Each structure stands twice: as structure tokens, then as C-alpha cells.
Amino acid sequence: MNITIRKERPEDYKITESVVQNAFANMEHSDKKEHELVSRIRETDGFIPDLSLVAVNENNKEIVGHILLSAIKIVEGNQIAESLALAPVSVLPDYQNKSIGRLLILEALHKAKELGHPSVIVMGHPEYYPKFGFQRASLWSIKAPFEVPDEAFMAIELREGSLEHVSGVVEYPSVFFE
């Protein structure tokens, strides 16, 4: 299978949303509305088109996966640090466990670093994301704005030391809570 990762295009949006919906259809810890979140994020100032990527099966030109990194803030009093949220990463069920999610994450992190972003925050599987360098966000005194297990709320520095003097609560756009 030959997979290519490329920037999502506006004409991909409906297909991408279907991929996201199908990817989460049987997930235990899902509200089954991740595709709606993707659509809402695209309407915010935090949407970064260059960090909305799709995985394409080159054999049949089908979009089989998607990842989205969007702008967030880490706030401590009047100190504000810019960061990115990785949410969601999606792969069609028939293509899961074939390293497509891995390819999407690696390319998204590479692209974000290339664009000069300092860090990425993710809420996800504590066994999976550390493979990419994510660590507990609490190591930097970064907290979620809601109750979440410490090991599931993680961060990664895209530039060494970029979180060294950062602490506070992650501020997600309101569309994350609709």
C-alpha cells in the first residue's frame, strides 16, 4: 500500500469529515462527533490550513486518514503561550494498525516545527503518544481545563526548551466544547 500525506484541500472537506466519523464510529471513548469538531475548527481563527493533513491511498486515490493541529493558548495569569492542539487524528477502520496514523502524526509535527510553532498538546492514549516524544504536560505544570487523567494529557516541545518557562491551563477555542 502506497500512502501519501498531503495538505487537505477545501474540496476534501466532506470526504474528510466522513473519514473522521467512520474512524471514531466504534471507539469506546468517543462522543461520535469528532467530524463535527473538525468542521467547527475550520471556522475559527485557530484553523491552520497547512496543518490539516490527509493520508491518501495512492492505489485508488482514496482519503483514508486525517490529522488536524489547531492553535491554542496556555494561560497562567497574564502570561499567554501559543501552542497547538492535536485533535483529532483519524484513520478509516480498514486502514487502522497499518502505521497511517503514525505517518500523519510525524508529518504534522514536522510541518508544525517547520512553520515555527513551539509545542503541541494532545489528550490521548498514554501508551501511544510517547512514541512520538510526547510527555505528561504536568512536567511543565501545564493543565487541562477539565478533568483528565494526568498520563493522558501530554505535550511535546517542537523547539528544545520552548515549554521551559511555560505553565498554566490550556485554553481551547469554545468550538471544542459545543
XYZ file of N, CA, C and O in Angstrom:
712
model
N 0.847 -1.176 0.000
C 0.000 0.000 0.000
C 0.891 1.237 0.000
O 1.801 1.360 0.793
N 0.597 2.137 -0.910
C 1.379 3.357 -1.050
C 0.553 4.535 -0.535
O -0.442 4.909 -1.134
N 0.970 5.090 0.609
C 0.248 6.194 1.255
C 1.018 7.494 1.082
O 2.222 7.540 1.302
N 0.314 8.538 0.681
C 0.886 9.871 0.568
C 0.187 10.787 1.573
O -1.037 10.717 1.721
N 0.963 11.616 2.245
C 0.401 12.615 3.159
C 0.475 13.959 2.453
O 1.525 14.342 1.941
N -0.654 14.649 2.401
C -0.687 15.970 1.770
C -1.632 16.882 2.544
O -2.427 16.445 3.366
N -1.545 18.169 2.227
C -2.424 19.174 2.823
C -3.861 18.913 2.371
O -4.111 18.626 1.194
N -4.770 19.021 3.309
C -6.194 18.903 2.977
C -6.607 20.113 2.143
O -6.151 21.224 2.385
N -7.477 19.884 1.178
C -7.983 20.968 0.338
C -9.480 21.167 0.616
O -10.157 20.213 1.042
N -10.009 22.359 0.393
C -11.436 22.594 0.650
C -12.347 21.560 -0.022
O -13.345 21.149 0.558
N -11.989 21.109 -1.193
C -12.831 20.115 -1.870
C -12.779 18.738 -1.183
O -13.583 17.862 -1.483
N -11.850 18.565 -0.248
C -11.748 17.317 0.522
C -12.636 17.311 1.760
O -12.831 16.262 2.381
N -13.144 18.466 2.168
C -13.762 18.610 3.490
C -14.835 17.570 3.781
O -14.834 16.952 4.842
N -15.771 17.365 2.880
C -16.869 16.412 3.129
C -16.329 14.985 3.249
O -16.771 14.219 4.112
N -15.398 14.632 2.378
C -14.809 13.293 2.434
C -14.050 13.124 3.740
O -14.171 12.102 4.417
N -13.274 14.135 4.102
C -12.511 14.081 5.346
C -13.433 13.887 6.541
O -13.168 13.060 7.420
N -14.524 14.635 6.577
C -15.453 14.510 7.701
C -16.047 13.108 7.772
O -16.238 12.561 8.863
N -16.292 12.506 6.624
C -16.786 11.126 6.595
C -15.726 10.161 7.124
O -16.033 9.230 7.877
N -14.469 10.392 6.753
C -13.358 9.570 7.252
C -13.282 9.680 8.774
O -13.179 8.671 9.482
N -13.360 10.901 9.295
C -13.282 11.120 10.741
C -14.452 10.426 11.436
O -14.272 9.723 12.439
N -15.647 10.594 10.895
C -16.832 9.971 11.500
C -16.689 8.451 11.537
O -16.942 7.814 12.557
N -16.269 7.858 10.432
C -16.105 6.403 10.364
C -14.977 5.911 11.261
O -15.067 4.830 11.845
N -13.921 6.698 11.373
C -12.775 6.301 12.202
C -13.166 6.175 13.664
O -12.643 5.318 14.384
N -14.086 7.021 14.121
C -14.470 7.028 15.533
C -15.770 6.271 15.816
O -16.191 6.174 16.969
N -16.399 5.716 14.792
C -17.717 5.082 14.938
C -17.745 3.999 16.012
O -18.736 3.864 16.730
N -16.681 3.245 16.143
C -16.666 2.137 17.107
C -15.709 2.367 18.268
O -15.379 1.419 18.989
N -15.261 3.607 18.448
C -14.331 3.912 19.532
C -15.087 4.050 20.851
O -16.091 4.758 20.920
N -14.581 3.397 21.868
C -15.239 3.376 23.177
C -15.332 4.765 23.806
O -16.369 5.159 24.320
N -14.244 5.526 23.784
C -14.204 6.837 24.451
C -14.444 7.960 23.454
O -13.672 8.900 23.376
N -15.526 7.865 22.707
C -15.832 8.858 21.682
C -17.283 9.302 21.829
O -18.161 8.499 22.141
N -17.521 10.592 21.554
C -18.903 11.074 21.547
C -19.505 10.956 20.148
O -20.637 11.369 19.919
N -18.726 10.411 19.205
C -19.153 10.202 17.811
C -19.401 11.516 17.069
O -20.094 11.553 16.066
N -18.797 12.609 17.572
C -18.998 13.916 16.946
C -17.680 14.575 16.554
O -17.625 15.770 16.314
N -16.622 13.788 16.475
C -15.312 14.350 16.118
C -15.333 15.018 14.753
O -14.666 16.024 14.532
N -16.122 14.469 13.811
C -16.216 15.073 12.480
C -16.834 16.472 12.552
O -16.459 17.360 11.791
N -17.776 16.672 13.480
C -18.367 17.997 13.661
C -17.342 18.962 14.255
O -17.310 20.140 13.895
N -16.502 18.462 15.160
C -15.436 19.284 15.734
C -14.497 19.777 14.634
O -14.150 20.954 14.587
N -14.092 18.873 13.738
C -13.205 19.254 12.631
C -13.844 20.375 11.815
O -13.195 21.379 11.509
N -15.110 20.226 11.502
C -15.818 21.245 10.722
C -15.855 22.581 11.463
O -15.625 23.643 10.868
N -16.123 22.541 12.773
C -16.182 23.782 13.561
C -14.813 24.441 13.676
O -14.700 25.666 13.602
N -13.763 23.647 13.859
C -12.411 24.211 13.963
C -12.055 24.973 12.691
O -11.441 26.035 12.747
N -12.470 24.440 11.546
C -12.161 25.113 10.274
C -12.739 26.527 10.212
O -12.277 27.348 9.433
N -13.761 26.805 11.014
C -14.422 28.116 11.008
C -13.801 29.092 12.005
O -14.270 30.222 12.130
N -12.770 28.666 12.747
C -12.174 29.530 13.770
C -10.876 30.162 13.285
O -10.285 29.723 12.296
N -10.410 31.152 14.034
C -9.112 31.769 13.760
C -7.970 30.806 14.058
O -6.853 31.004 13.593
N -8.246 29.777 14.845
C -7.211 28.809 15.199
C -6.936 27.774 14.127
O -5.993 26.988 14.242
N -7.751 27.764 13.064
C -7.548 26.811 11.977
C -6.326 27.211 11.166
O -6.192 28.359 10.733
N -5.418 26.260 10.988
C -4.194 26.480 10.218
C -4.227 25.501 9.043
O -3.931 24.314 9.210
N -4.652 25.953 7.863
C -4.814 25.036 6.727
C -3.590 24.159 6.449
O -3.749 22.987 6.081
N -2.391 24.701 6.653
C -1.175 23.914 6.397
C -0.991 22.765 7.375
O -0.155 21.893 7.157
N -1.759 22.766 8.472
C -1.643 21.711 9.480
C -2.899 20.836 9.542
O -3.157 20.159 10.527
N -3.672 20.855 8.467
C -4.792 19.933 8.283
C -4.372 19.021 7.132
O -4.353 19.434 5.965
N -3.976 17.794 7.483
C -3.368 16.891 6.519
C -4.225 15.651 6.309
O -4.914 15.198 7.226
N -4.152 15.105 5.105
C -4.853 13.857 4.796
C -3.859 12.795 4.326
O -2.809 13.114 3.759
N -4.225 11.546 4.591
C -3.478 10.395 4.078
C -4.266 9.858 2.896
O -5.474 9.603 3.004
N -3.597 9.700 1.768
C -4.249 9.250 0.547
C -3.647 7.915 0.123
O -2.418 7.777 0.024
N -4.521 6.933 -0.100
C -4.092 5.653 -0.653
C -3.871 5.887 -2.143
O -4.827 6.112 -2.887
N -2.628 5.859 -2.557
C -2.294 6.179 -3.951
C -2.830 5.139 -4.939
O -2.976 5.424 -6.116
N -3.127 3.938 -4.467
C -3.659 2.898 -5.354
C -5.022 3.284 -5.917
O -5.307 3.052 -7.092
N -5.883 3.858 -5.062
C -7.222 4.215 -5.547
C -7.586 5.684 -5.284
O -8.734 6.071 -5.436
N -6.585 6.462 -4.875
C -6.748 7.912 -4.642
C -7.772 8.219 -3.540
O -8.327 9.303 -3.487
N -8.012 7.266 -2.654
C -8.982 7.428 -1.577
C -8.323 8.074 -0.358
O -7.222 7.701 0.038
N -9.021 9.050 0.250
C -8.563 9.625 1.517
C -8.899 8.612 2.607
O -10.056 8.225 2.771
N -7.866 8.171 3.330
C -8.054 7.121 4.336
C -7.723 7.602 5.750
O -7.931 6.869 6.715
N -7.211 8.830 5.869
C -6.862 9.346 7.184
C -6.778 10.861 7.178
O -6.689 11.491 6.116
N -6.794 11.436 8.398
C -6.751 12.889 8.546
C -6.164 13.231 9.908
O -6.367 12.498 10.883
N -5.454 14.338 9.963
C -4.965 14.887 11.224
C -5.136 16.392 11.189
O -5.027 17.010 10.113
N -5.401 16.958 12.361
C -5.595 18.393 12.450
C -4.843 18.929 13.662
O -4.996 18.420 14.767
N -3.997 19.926 13.431
C -3.367 20.686 14.505
C -3.942 22.097 14.414
O -3.954 22.693 13.338
N -4.437 22.616 15.536
C -5.015 23.963 15.536
C -4.454 24.764 16.707
O -3.959 24.202 17.686
N -4.530 26.073 16.573
C -3.937 26.981 17.558
C -4.708 26.975 18.873
O -5.942 27.010 18.889
N -3.946 26.918 19.960
C -4.493 27.040 21.316
C -3.546 27.919 22.118
O -2.458 28.285 21.640
N -3.948 28.227 23.345
C -3.099 29.022 24.237
C -2.941 28.282 25.555
O -3.813 27.525 25.969
N -1.824 28.546 26.219
C -1.590 28.084 27.583
C -1.527 29.358 28.421
O -0.685 30.224 28.181
N -2.451 29.470 29.386
C -2.632 30.722 30.110
C -2.341 30.540 31.595
O -2.856 29.626 32.238
N -1.502 31.436 32.108
C -1.194 31.495 33.548
C -1.228 32.968 33.932
O -0.289 33.715 33.621
N -2.340 33.386 34.538
C -2.480 34.805 34.871
C -2.497 35.635 33.602
O -3.299 35.399 32.710
N -1.556 36.608 33.525
C -1.492 37.423 32.307
C -0.422 36.919 31.333
O -0.131 37.563 30.341
N 0.158 35.767 31.631
C 1.138 35.143 30.727
C 0.411 34.207 29.761
O -0.330 33.320 30.194
N 0.637 34.408 28.475
C -0.008 33.582 27.456
C 1.071 32.999 26.547
O 1.909 33.738 26.014
N 1.049 31.673 26.382
C 1.974 30.995 25.472
C 1.161 30.346 24.355
O 0.138 29.701 24.613
N 1.615 30.526 23.140
C 0.963 29.908 21.982
C 1.374 28.443 21.891
O 2.516 28.088 22.177
N 0.447 27.593 21.476
C 0.734 26.179 21.261
C -0.248 25.657 20.219
O -1.011 26.439 19.634
N -0.214 24.356 19.991
C -1.131 23.701 19.058
C -1.812 22.539 19.767
O -1.209 21.893 20.624
N -3.049 22.262 19.360
C -3.756 21.072 19.825
C -3.750 20.048 18.702
O -4.037 20.384 17.551
N -3.407 18.821 19.031
C -3.519 17.718 18.080
C -4.861 17.068 18.363
O -5.042 16.393 19.367
N -5.820 17.323 17.508
C -7.151 16.752 17.705
C -8.008 17.016 16.470
O -8.153 18.165 16.077
N -8.548 15.995 15.912
C -8.252 14.589 16.141
C -7.301 14.046 15.085
O -6.993 14.719 14.103
N -6.861 12.811 15.300
C -6.182 12.046 14.259
C -7.099 10.866 13.958
O -7.597 10.213 14.873
N -7.363 10.646 12.684
C -8.377 9.673 12.272
C -7.875 8.823 11.115
O -7.279 9.351 10.176
N -8.163 7.530 11.203
C -7.844 6.604 10.110
C -9.034 5.676 9.933
O -9.580 5.159 10.923
N -9.464 5.471 8.687
C -10.582 4.568 8.427
C -10.315 3.200 9.053
O -9.175 2.714 9.029
N -11.346 2.552 9.597
C -11.155 1.261 10.269
C -10.380 0.224 9.446
O -9.520 -0.466 9.991
N -10.654 0.113 8.158
C -9.953 -0.882 7.325
C -8.470 -0.589 7.168
O -7.707 -1.449 6.712
N -8.051 0.626 7.509
C -6.651 1.030 7.339
C -5.927 1.216 8.672
O -4.759 1.585 8.698
N -6.639 0.980 9.778
C -6.010 1.133 11.085
C -4.989 0.029 11.320
O -5.048 -1.037 10.712
N -4.036 0.325 12.191
C -2.946 -0.607 12.529
C -2.048 -0.910 11.327
O -1.509 -2.002 11.213
N -1.919 0.063 10.442
C -1.029 -0.056 9.277
C -0.044 1.115 9.231
O 0.486 1.453 8.175
N 0.159 1.779 10.364
C 1.106 2.894 10.525
C 0.688 4.187 9.827
O 1.493 5.110 9.703
N -0.558 4.292 9.401
C -1.013 5.524 8.743
C -1.143 6.655 9.760
O -0.739 7.792 9.494
N -1.679 6.353 10.936
C -1.759 7.364 11.994
C -0.377 7.871 12.351
O -0.172 9.073 12.532
N 0.574 6.959 12.424
C 1.969 7.315 12.720
C 2.511 8.277 11.663
O 3.137 9.289 11.984
N 2.274 7.954 10.385
C 2.733 8.822 9.296
C 2.104 10.217 9.401
O 2.786 11.227 9.207
N 0.816 10.264 9.696
C 0.123 11.550 9.833
C 0.708 12.376 10.975
O 0.966 13.568 10.816
N 0.915 11.735 12.122
C 1.449 12.453 13.287
C 2.856 12.960 13.004
O 3.163 14.126 13.271
N 3.712 12.114 12.464
C 5.089 12.528 12.179
C 5.127 13.698 11.193
O 5.873 14.655 11.387
N 4.311 13.628 10.147
C 4.298 14.706 9.153
C 3.728 15.995 9.751
O 4.241 17.080 9.498
N 2.675 15.883 10.568
C 2.083 17.069 11.183
C 3.073 17.735 12.140
O 3.214 18.963 12.135
N 3.775 16.935 12.946
C 4.771 17.501 13.869
C 5.915 18.153 13.096
O 6.375 19.243 13.449
N 6.353 17.490 12.031
C 7.428 18.039 11.192
C 6.995 19.378 10.577
O 7.734 20.366 10.608
N 5.796 19.398 10.021
C 5.281 20.611 9.374
C 5.111 21.741 10.401
O 5.462 22.895 10.130
N 4.591 21.414 11.583
C 4.401 22.432 12.626
C 5.739 23.024 13.054
O 5.861 24.236 13.245
N 6.731 22.164 13.201
C 8.070 22.627 13.569
C 8.636 23.523 12.467
O 9.187 24.593 12.736
N 8.478 23.087 11.233
C 8.937 23.846 10.067
C 8.288 25.238 10.016
O 8.928 26.209 9.619
N 7.023 25.327 10.435
C 6.297 26.601 10.422
C 6.607 27.459 11.644
O 6.082 28.562 11.783
N 7.427 26.942 12.560
C 7.872 27.729 13.706
C 7.022 27.628 14.959
O 7.194 28.420 15.887
N 6.116 26.674 14.995
C 5.297 26.505 16.196
C 6.139 25.889 17.309
O 6.972 25.023 17.059
N 5.918 26.325 18.569
C 6.787 25.881 19.659
C 6.453 24.521 20.262
O 7.350 23.809 20.717
N 5.155 24.153 20.289
C 4.776 22.938 21.010
C 3.415 22.435 20.544
O 2.678 23.149 19.852
N 3.111 21.208 20.971
C 1.818 20.586 20.664
C 1.305 19.916 21.933
O 2.075 19.280 22.661
N 0.015 20.046 22.159
C -0.675 19.419 23.289
C -1.624 18.366 22.724
O -2.279 18.599 21.706
N -1.706 17.211 23.403
C -2.650 16.178 22.984
C -3.271 15.524 24.207
O -2.622 15.368 25.240
N -4.532 15.183 24.076
C -5.185 14.343 25.063
C -5.414 13.015 24.346
O -6.131 12.969 23.339
N -4.751 11.967 24.832
C -4.852 10.710 24.096
C -4.291 9.541 24.861
O -4.000 9.632 26.053
N -4.119 8.460 24.147
C -3.674 7.200 24.741
C -2.248 7.321 25.278
O -1.317 7.592 24.513
N -2.063 7.107 26.587
C -0.741 7.272 27.205
C 0.293 6.250 26.741
O 1.481 6.446 26.913
N -0.162 5.176 26.091
C 0.792 4.184 25.562
C 1.238 4.542 24.141
O 2.267 4.076 23.677
N 0.441 5.349 23.446
C 0.690 5.625 22.030
C 1.537 6.878 21.796
O 2.564 6.830 21.117
N 1.113 8.002 22.341
C 1.753 9.274 22.000
C 3.191 9.438 22.490
O 3.975 10.135 21.831
N 3.596 8.801 23.597
C 5.010 8.915 23.980
C 5.980 8.380 22.913
O 7.134 8.803 22.865
N 5.514 7.518 22.027
C 6.362 7.010 20.932
C 6.856 8.148 20.024
O 7.849 7.999 19.322
N 6.123 9.263 20.055
C 6.468 10.414 19.207
C 7.206 11.496 19.985
O 7.524 12.536 19.434
N 7.425 11.253 21.277
C 8.127 12.222 22.105
C 7.230 12.992 23.063
O 7.711 13.849 23.811
N 5.928 12.717 23.043
C 5.023 13.388 23.975
C 5.294 12.906 25.389
O 5.595 11.733 25.613
N 5.186 13.848 26.339
C 5.348 13.550 27.760
C 4.171 14.172 28.502
O 3.490 15.057 27.976
N 3.984 13.747 29.738
C 2.914 14.325 30.546
C 3.069 15.841 30.578
O 4.147 16.350 30.890
N 2.003 16.545 30.280
C 2.033 18.018 30.294
C 2.323 18.541 31.692
O 2.878 19.633 31.853
N 1.981 17.756 32.697
C 2.210 18.183 34.087
C 3.692 18.362 34.400
O 4.039 19.069 35.348
N 4.572 17.788 33.595
C 6.016 18.007 33.776
C 6.367 19.482 33.646
O 7.361 19.946 34.205
N 5.542 20.217 32.886
C 5.746 21.654 32.710
C 4.703 22.455 33.493
O 4.533 23.642 33.237
N 3.967 21.795 34.361
C 2.860 22.428 35.103
C 1.795 22.973 34.158
O 1.207 24.034 34.390
N 1.568 22.233 33.073
C 0.508 22.568 32.124
C -0.679 21.659 32.440
O -0.522 20.441 32.561
N -1.841 22.285 32.577
C -3.034 21.557 32.993
C -4.138 21.667 31.940
O -4.224 22.653 31.223
N -5.002 20.658 31.943
C -6.194 20.686 31.094
C -7.261 21.544 31.759
O -7.283 21.678 32.981
N -8.180 22.107 30.969
C -9.257 22.921 31.540
C -10.420 22.073 32.058
O -11.476 22.596 32.398
N -10.231 20.760 32.084
C -11.256 19.824 32.525
C -10.566 18.634 33.168
O -9.345 18.486 33.061
N -11.327 17.800 33.806
C -10.784 16.627 34.487
C -10.311 15.605 33.455
O -11.065 15.213 32.566
N -9.054 15.211 33.557
C -8.483 14.225 32.638
C -7.341 13.522 33.381
O -6.623 14.164 34.152
N -7.160 12.218 33.165
C -6.035 11.538 33.820
C -4.701 12.178 33.409
O -4.494 12.489 32.232
N -3.829 12.382 34.378
C -2.547 13.043 34.141
C -1.775 12.409 32.988
O -1.226 13.107 32.141
N -1.761 11.087 32.936
C -0.968 10.397 31.906
C -1.554 10.532 30.503
O -0.870 10.270 29.509
N -2.818 10.976 30.397
C -3.459 11.106 29.085
C -3.372 12.519 28.511
O -3.757 12.743 27.370
N -2.864 13.475 29.297
C -2.750 14.860 28.835
C -1.271 15.161 28.654
O -0.519 15.239 29.617
N -0.851 15.285 27.387
C 0.573 15.310 27.063
C 0.962 16.513 26.208
O 0.125 17.134 25.573
N 2.263 16.768 26.202
C 2.818 17.868 25.415
C 4.141 17.427 24.803
O 4.791 16.496 25.292
N 4.519 18.110 23.733
C 5.830 17.901 23.120
C 6.385 19.262 22.714
O 5.639 20.129 22.233
N 7.656 19.455 22.972
C 8.338 20.668 22.515
C 8.793 20.447 21.072
O 9.440 19.441 20.775
N 8.458 21.375 20.207
C 8.941 21.311 18.823
C 10.273 22.018 18.683
O 11.013 21.781 17.741
N 10.549 22.911 19.625
C 11.866 23.551 19.748
C 12.339 23.263 21.164
O 11.591 23.486 22.127
N 13.531 22.799 21.308
C 14.053 22.466 22.630
C 13.927 23.657 23.575
O 14.300 24.774 23.241
N 13.350 23.402 24.737
C 13.198 24.443 25.746
C 11.999 25.353 25.543
O 11.800 26.290 26.322
N 11.177 25.100 24.520
C 10.070 26.011 24.222
C 8.996 26.023 25.316
O 8.232 26.974 25.418
N 8.960 24.990 26.157
C 7.991 24.971 27.261
C 8.649 25.223 28.617
O 7.989 25.173 29.655
N 9.951 25.506 28.583
C 10.728 25.664 29.815
C 10.117 26.671 30.786
O 10.068 26.434 31.987
N 9.631 27.777 30.288
C 9.085 28.824 31.154
C 7.577 28.976 30.961
O 7.017 30.047 31.168
N 6.941 27.877 30.549
C 5.501 27.895 30.298
C 4.809 27.036 31.349
O 5.266 25.953 31.674
N 3.721 27.568 31.878
C 2.863 26.779 32.770
C 1.475 27.390 32.683
O 1.298 28.478 32.144
N 0.495 26.669 33.184
C -0.857 27.211 33.188
C -1.868 26.229 32.659
O -1.599 25.027 32.544
N -3.024 26.746 32.317
C -4.147 25.943 31.843
C -4.290 26.128 30.335
O -4.234 27.254 29.832
N -4.464 25.021 29.628
C -4.676 25.086 28.186
C -6.049 25.689 27.923
O -7.041 25.312 28.549
N -6.074 26.656 27.028
C -7.314 27.322 26.646
C -7.663 26.903 25.223
O -7.012 27.321 24.264
N -8.675 26.038 25.133
C -9.148 25.588 23.819
C -10.218 26.557 23.317
O -10.965 27.132 24.124
N -10.331 26.725 22.006
C -11.441 27.528 21.475
C -12.783 26.914 21.913
O -12.871 25.695 22.102
N -13.792 27.733 22.027
C -15.095 27.263 22.516
C -15.685 26.156 21.639
O -16.483 25.348 22.127
N -15.289 26.082 20.366
C -15.843 25.045 19.475
C -15.498 23.632 19.943
O -16.157 22.673 19.553
N -14.485 23.493 20.797
C -14.130 22.183 21.321
C -15.185 21.666 22.303
O -15.229 20.490 22.603
N -16.023 22.563 22.800
C -16.985 22.189 23.844
C -18.439 22.262 23.389
O -19.338 22.162 24.196
N -18.672 22.451 22.115
C -20.058 22.553 21.605
C -20.663 21.184 21.405
O -20.008 20.212 21.201
